[in-house]
Amino acid sequence: MPRPSTEAEYLASLVPPSARGFSRRALLRGAVGAGSLLAVPSLLAACGSGDATSSSGASGAATSGATGTVSLGSNGSDAAPKAALQSVIDSFQKANSGLSVKINTIDHNTFQENINNYLQGSPDDVFTWFSGYRMRFFAAQGLAGDISDVWQGKSNMSDALKAASTGDDGKQYFMPSTNYPWAVFYRKSLWSSKGYEVPKTLDDLKTLGAQMKKDGLDPIAFGDKDGWPAMGTFDQLNMRINSYDYHVSLMAGKEDWSGDKVKAVFNTWRDILPLHQSDSLGRTWQEAAQSLQQKKSGMYVLGAFVAQQFSKGAEQDDLDFFTFPEVDSNIGTDAIEAPIDGFMMAASPKNEAGAKKLLSYFGSADAQNISVKADPSVIATASDADQSGYTALQKKSVEFVKSAKHISQFMDRDTRPDFASTVMIPAIQSFLKTPTDVDNLVKSIQQQKLSIFTS
Amino acid sequence: MATETPTIVTPPAAGSRKRPRYRGINQLSAVDRVVVGIMVAVPTALVVLLVWFPAVGSVLLSFTNWNGIGDVSRAKWVGLKNYTDVVTIYPPFVPAVEHNLIWLLVMFALATPLGMLMAVLLDRELKGGRIYQTAFYLPVVLSLALVGFIWQLIYSKDQGLINTVTGSQIDWYGDQSYNLWAALVAASWRHMGYIMLLYLAGLKGVDPSLREAAKVDGASERATFFRIVFPVMRPINIIVLVVTVIESLRAFDLVWVINKGRNGLELIATLVTQNIVGEASRIGFGSALATFMLLISSVFIVIYLRIVMREDQ
C-alpha cells in the first residue's frame, strides 16, 4: 500500500486487513468507520479536500477520504444528455454516501464560448470537455488539474485513450467517457430497395452518387450553417489523400497550407461537391440529417450523433455506416476520426479528493454503461463496459474504432481553436461558395496560419 | 474641480441684493461642497471606469498578442501587426465594413422613412389605429435575437414560410446574394416600429394651431407636413438620426442568431466577437477590429456633436 496522503487513508490503513475485507468499497467503509470511531469526521473532511500536493498512488487510495460536495460543470444542456448525466450522478451518489454532487448545467454554446473566463474564474471542481489539442491547450495554460493518480491502476482504458488524455507535460488531465466515430451514414432499407452497394473507392462513390441523382436523391446530405460540420469532410479527405501523419502535422501548423497536398484535398472535394446537397450554408446538420432520415438523401458524412435525429428503435436500427472511401490505395482507409468526450478537473478544485473520485467513476464501466444507454449514438471508452445492450449501430462503432489504426479527433479539437474558428470556418465556407478559386483560398489560409502560429 | 462649478448660480430671490457677490465654491457650505464634489466625482469615475478605461484599454491591447489567459502582463507587444493583418490577410474584414455601411444606408434611407410614414398615417387616427400601432410596435419589444428566430421560421429553406407558400427554392439565409437583404428586412421590420413610436410622440407634440394656420392658408397636406410639421419636429429628427446610426453600428444579435455573422453576414461587431469570445481568444486581433469600429463610430459621433452644438448656439 502506498504512503497515505490524507489522515483518512492513514486511519484506514490502521484497520487490520481481516476487518477491512478485500473490496474497495469495504475499504472505504473501513475508513469511515475508523473516522467515526475517533469522532473527528469533520476534521477528516477538511483534510480530504484541498490537499493539492497529493503524491499518492493508486486511484482508490488517493480518494478514499473523499466527502462533502463536488461541483460538476456540464455543457449537456439538451434534455437527453442532461438526463443521462443526472442518472450517472445518482448512481455515483448511491455508491458514495459521503459525497454529494452538485451539477451546474450551462447552455452548451455558452459553455463553449465562455470556457476561458469560466476556467479563470471559479470553475466547478469537475467539468465536461474534449480530448485533443483543446484539452492539452488548457492543461498547458495551467487551467486544468493533474489527474495522473486517478489514471494509475486504470486497466480498462487502452493506451491510445491514455495518450489522448495526456497533456504536453506527460501528465493526464482528462478522463474519457464516451466517443463516437465519423463515417458515411446511410439507411439500410433505402439502399437495399435500390440495390446500392457500399463504395470502396472514391470512383465507386462517384458512380454511386450519379446513380442516386438519377433516382432523384441528393447523394450526400450536407449542412454547414454552423461552420464546423464541413470540417469533418475536410479531415476525411485529407486523411485519405495525404495520410494520417500529414493530417496531424498539418493541424499542428507544421505544414504549408498553400502546398499541393492541401490543394489536392480541396480539388478532390470540388469534384464531389456536386454530389452534395446544394445550399449547404443555410442548413444545419440537424436539417441535413433529417433529409437522410426522410430518405431524400442517400448518405451523410457525419459523426454518429446523426442517430440523434432518428427515433430510437427500428429507425436507428435502419441506420448503418461505412468508412469514407479510399482515395489513394497506398494510404488506404485505416485512419478514422473518433472524437472523445469526457471530463477534466479544475486547476485548484475546492474538493480535490471528491473530484478525483468522481472522475475515476466517470472512467468506470458502471458510469459509462448508463451514459451510452441514454444516448445510443455514442459508445463507452472503458473496455470493460457492458456491450450486451448495445444497438447494432453501437456494436458496429465499437468494432470500427477498435480496428482503426489511427484515430484523429476532429479539426477543431486537433488544431489551435483560434485558427480553427477564425480562419478555417470562414475559409471552408468561402470554398463551398466559390469552389473554383482554390489557389487564392489556400494562400489566404497559409498567410493567416503563419500569423497565428508564429505569434 | 473649482473650475467646473461656475454653472451654479445664486438664486435671484427678492431682497437678496445685499448678499455678497457669488465667490465660487468657497461660498458653499462644507456639506454642499462635499455633495457637489460627489456629484461631480461619481459620474466622472463611472465614465472613466466604464467608458474611457475600456476604450483606451482596447486600443492598447490592439497592439499586443494575448490569448486572454493569465494577467495582462502576458500580452506580447506586436506593434501594428494586428492592424496590417486585419487589412491585408483577413478576408472577412472588407465585407464586414461594406455590410455595416449597407446596413446603415438601408436603415437610414428605407426603414426610417417607412417608420415615419407609418407614424403619419397612424397619427390621423384611422379606425383601428391602436391595433396597427400595437402590431407595428410589437417587434420593438422583442429582442433582436428573438426577431432572428421568428424570421428563421419565415426564411428557412426547407421548412420556412416563404418557400412553402410560394414554392420557391431560395436559400434565404444561406445564399450570399440574399441573406444580407433578408436580414435587413427583418431588422427593418423591428426598426420601423421604433421610429414610428418616436415620430408618433413627436407628432402629438406639434402645436395644432400650426396645422390650422396652414389649413387656413390653403396649404396641401404634403406641404403642411414637409414645410411645417417636419421642421418643427427637429429635436425628434435628431433623436431618430442618432438612434438609427447607433442601431446600425451595433447591429449584431440578428446576424449572430442567423449564422454567427459568417458567409455574407459579416459585420464588424460579429468579427470582434468571433475573435474575442470563446476558445479562440485572439484578444489583440479582436481589439484591433474593435478599434476600427471605434474609429468608424467616431465619425458619426463627431457629426452628431456638431449638429447638437450648432443647435445650442
PDB file of N, CA and C in Angstrom, chain A residues 1 6 9 65 69 81 97 101 108 114 116 168 178 193 248 258 298 325 334 342 355 371 377-378 391 398 412 430:
ATOM      1  N   MET A   1       0.842  -1.204   0.000  1.00  0.00           N
ATOM      2  CA  MET A   1       0.000   0.000   0.000  1.00  0.00           C
ATOM      3  C   MET A   1       0.874   1.251   0.000  1.00  0.00           C
ATOM      4  N   THR A   6      -3.693  11.275   3.065  1.00  0.00           N
ATOM      5  CA  THR A   6      -4.620  12.016   3.924  1.00  0.00           C
ATOM      6  C   THR A   6      -4.755  11.276   5.235  1.00  0.00           C
ATOM      7  N   GLU A   9      -6.870   8.158   4.979  1.00  0.00           N
ATOM      8  CA  GLU A   9      -6.193   6.972   4.458  1.00  0.00           C
ATOM      9  C   GLU A   9      -5.319   6.335   5.524  1.00  0.00           C
ATOM     10  N   GLY A  65     -10.657   9.218   1.144  1.00  0.00           N
ATOM     11  CA  GLY A  65     -11.150  10.069   2.199  1.00  0.00           C
ATOM     12  C   GLY A  65     -12.143  11.101   1.724  1.00  0.00           C
ATOM     13  N   THR A  69     -19.103  18.009  -0.870  1.00  0.00           N
ATOM     14  CA  THR A  69     -19.792  18.284  -2.121  1.00  0.00           C
ATOM     15  C   THR A  69     -18.787  18.487  -3.249  1.00  0.00           C
ATOM     16  N   PRO A  81     -28.783  14.455 -22.909  1.00  0.00           N
ATOM     17  CA  PRO A  81     -27.539  14.343 -22.133  1.00  0.00           C
ATOM     18  C   PRO A  81     -27.701  14.781 -20.686  1.00  0.00           C
ATOM     19  N   SER A  97     -21.989   7.422  -0.242  1.00  0.00           N
ATOM     20  CA  SER A  97     -22.947   8.168   0.567  1.00  0.00           C
ATOM     21  C   SER A  97     -22.331   9.434   1.148  1.00  0.00           C
ATOM     22  N   VAL A 101     -23.012  15.465  -5.251  1.00  0.00           N
ATOM     23  CA  VAL A 101     -22.540  16.160  -6.449  1.00  0.00           C
ATOM     24  C   VAL A 101     -23.563  17.206  -6.841  1.00  0.00           C
ATOM     25  N   HIS A 108     -25.060  24.762 -23.757  1.00  0.00           N
ATOM     26  CA  HIS A 108     -23.919  24.173 -24.460  1.00  0.00           C
ATOM     27  C   HIS A 108     -23.032  25.227 -25.128  1.00  0.00           C
ATOM     28  N   ASN A 114     -17.563  30.520 -23.313  1.00  0.00           N
ATOM     29  CA  ASN A 114     -17.032  31.177 -22.125  1.00  0.00           C
ATOM     30  C   ASN A 114     -15.969  30.362 -21.417  1.00  0.00           C
ATOM     31  N   ASN A 116     -12.858  30.069 -21.476  1.00  0.00           N
ATOM     32  CA  ASN A 116     -11.696  30.797 -20.954  1.00  0.00           C
ATOM     33  C   ASN A 116     -12.005  31.494 -19.646  1.00  0.00           C
ATOM     34  N   ASP A 168       0.858  18.029 -22.634  1.00  0.00           N
ATOM     35  CA  ASP A 168       2.202  18.169 -23.211  1.00  0.00           C
ATOM     36  C   ASP A 168       3.288  17.765 -22.216  1.00  0.00           C
ATOM     37  N   THR A 178     -17.078   8.939 -23.305  1.00  0.00           N
ATOM     38  CA  THR A 178     -17.679   8.296 -24.477  1.00  0.00           C
ATOM     39  C   THR A 178     -16.984   8.790 -25.737  1.00  0.00           C
ATOM     40  N   SER A 193     -33.484  -1.392 -51.087  1.00  0.00           N
ATOM     41  CA  SER A 193     -34.568  -1.285 -52.061  1.00  0.00           C
ATOM     42  C   SER A 193     -34.051  -0.796 -53.406  1.00  0.00           C
ATOM     43  N   VAL A 248      -2.106  15.147 -39.059  1.00  0.00           N
ATOM     44  CA  VAL A 248      -1.737  15.590 -37.717  1.00  0.00           C
ATOM     45  C   VAL A 248      -0.744  16.745 -37.784  1.00  0.00           C
ATOM     46  N   SER A 258      -0.597  26.203 -48.241  1.00  0.00           N
ATOM     47  CA  SER A 258      -0.771  26.575 -49.649  1.00  0.00           C
ATOM     48  C   SER A 258      -0.068  25.591 -50.580  1.00  0.00           C
ATOM     49  N   GLY A 298     -29.110  10.175 -49.926  1.00  0.00           N
ATOM     50  CA  GLY A 298     -28.654   8.795 -49.915  1.00  0.00           C
ATOM     51  C   GLY A 298     -27.696   8.469 -48.795  1.00  0.00           C
ATOM     52  N   PRO A 325     -14.591   6.357 -48.302  1.00  0.00           N
ATOM     53  CA  PRO A 325     -13.910   5.506 -49.284  1.00  0.00           C
ATOM     54  C   PRO A 325     -12.446   5.885 -49.507  1.00  0.00           C
ATOM     55  N   ASP A 334      -7.314   3.131 -43.128  1.00  0.00           N
ATOM     56  CA  ASP A 334      -7.215   2.702 -41.731  1.00  0.00           C
ATOM     57  C   ASP A 334      -7.172   3.852 -40.730  1.00  0.00           C
ATOM     58  N   GLY A 342     -15.313  13.740 -22.544  1.00  0.00           N
ATOM     59  CA  GLY A 342     -15.037  13.274 -21.195  1.00  0.00           C
ATOM     60  C   GLY A 342     -15.043  14.409 -20.188  1.00  0.00           C
ATOM     61  N   ALA A 355     -13.427  15.290  -6.257  1.00  0.00           N
ATOM     62  CA  ALA A 355     -13.376  15.467  -7.710  1.00  0.00           C
ATOM     63  C   ALA A 355     -12.693  14.270  -8.357  1.00  0.00           C
ATOM     64  N   SER A 371     -24.416   6.125 -19.428  1.00  0.00           N
ATOM     65  CA  SER A 371     -24.359   7.156 -20.462  1.00  0.00           C
ATOM     66  C   SER A 371     -24.739   6.624 -21.833  1.00  0.00           C
ATOM     67  N   SER A 377     -26.076   7.024 -29.540  1.00  0.00           N
ATOM     68  CA  SER A 377     -25.237   7.427 -30.672  1.00  0.00           C
ATOM     69  C   SER A 377     -23.766   7.429 -30.272  1.00  0.00           C
ATOM     70  N   VAL A 378     -23.472   7.215 -28.994  1.00  0.00           N
ATOM     71  CA  VAL A 378     -22.076   7.175 -28.548  1.00  0.00           C
ATOM     72  C   VAL A 378     -21.758   5.812 -27.950  1.00  0.00           C
ATOM     73  N   THR A 391     -26.935  -1.181 -29.273  1.00  0.00           N
ATOM     74  CA  THR A 391     -27.674  -1.284 -30.524  1.00  0.00           C
ATOM     75  C   THR A 391     -26.700  -1.759 -31.605  1.00  0.00           C
ATOM     76  N   VAL A 398     -18.095   0.225 -32.137  1.00  0.00           N
ATOM     77  CA  VAL A 398     -17.024  -0.337 -31.317  1.00  0.00           C
ATOM     78  C   VAL A 398     -15.995  -1.041 -32.202  1.00  0.00           C
ATOM     79  N   ASP A 412     -11.451  20.947 -35.170  1.00  0.00           N
ATOM     80  CA  ASP A 412     -11.436  21.970 -34.116  1.00  0.00           C
ATOM     81  C   ASP A 412     -10.994  21.413 -32.767  1.00  0.00           C
ATOM     82  N   SER A 430     -16.121  29.781 -47.578  1.00  0.00           N
ATOM     83  CA  SER A 430     -15.926  30.506 -48.833  1.00  0.00           C
ATOM     84  C   SER A 430     -15.562  29.523 -49.946  1.00  0.00           C
TER      85      SER A 430
END
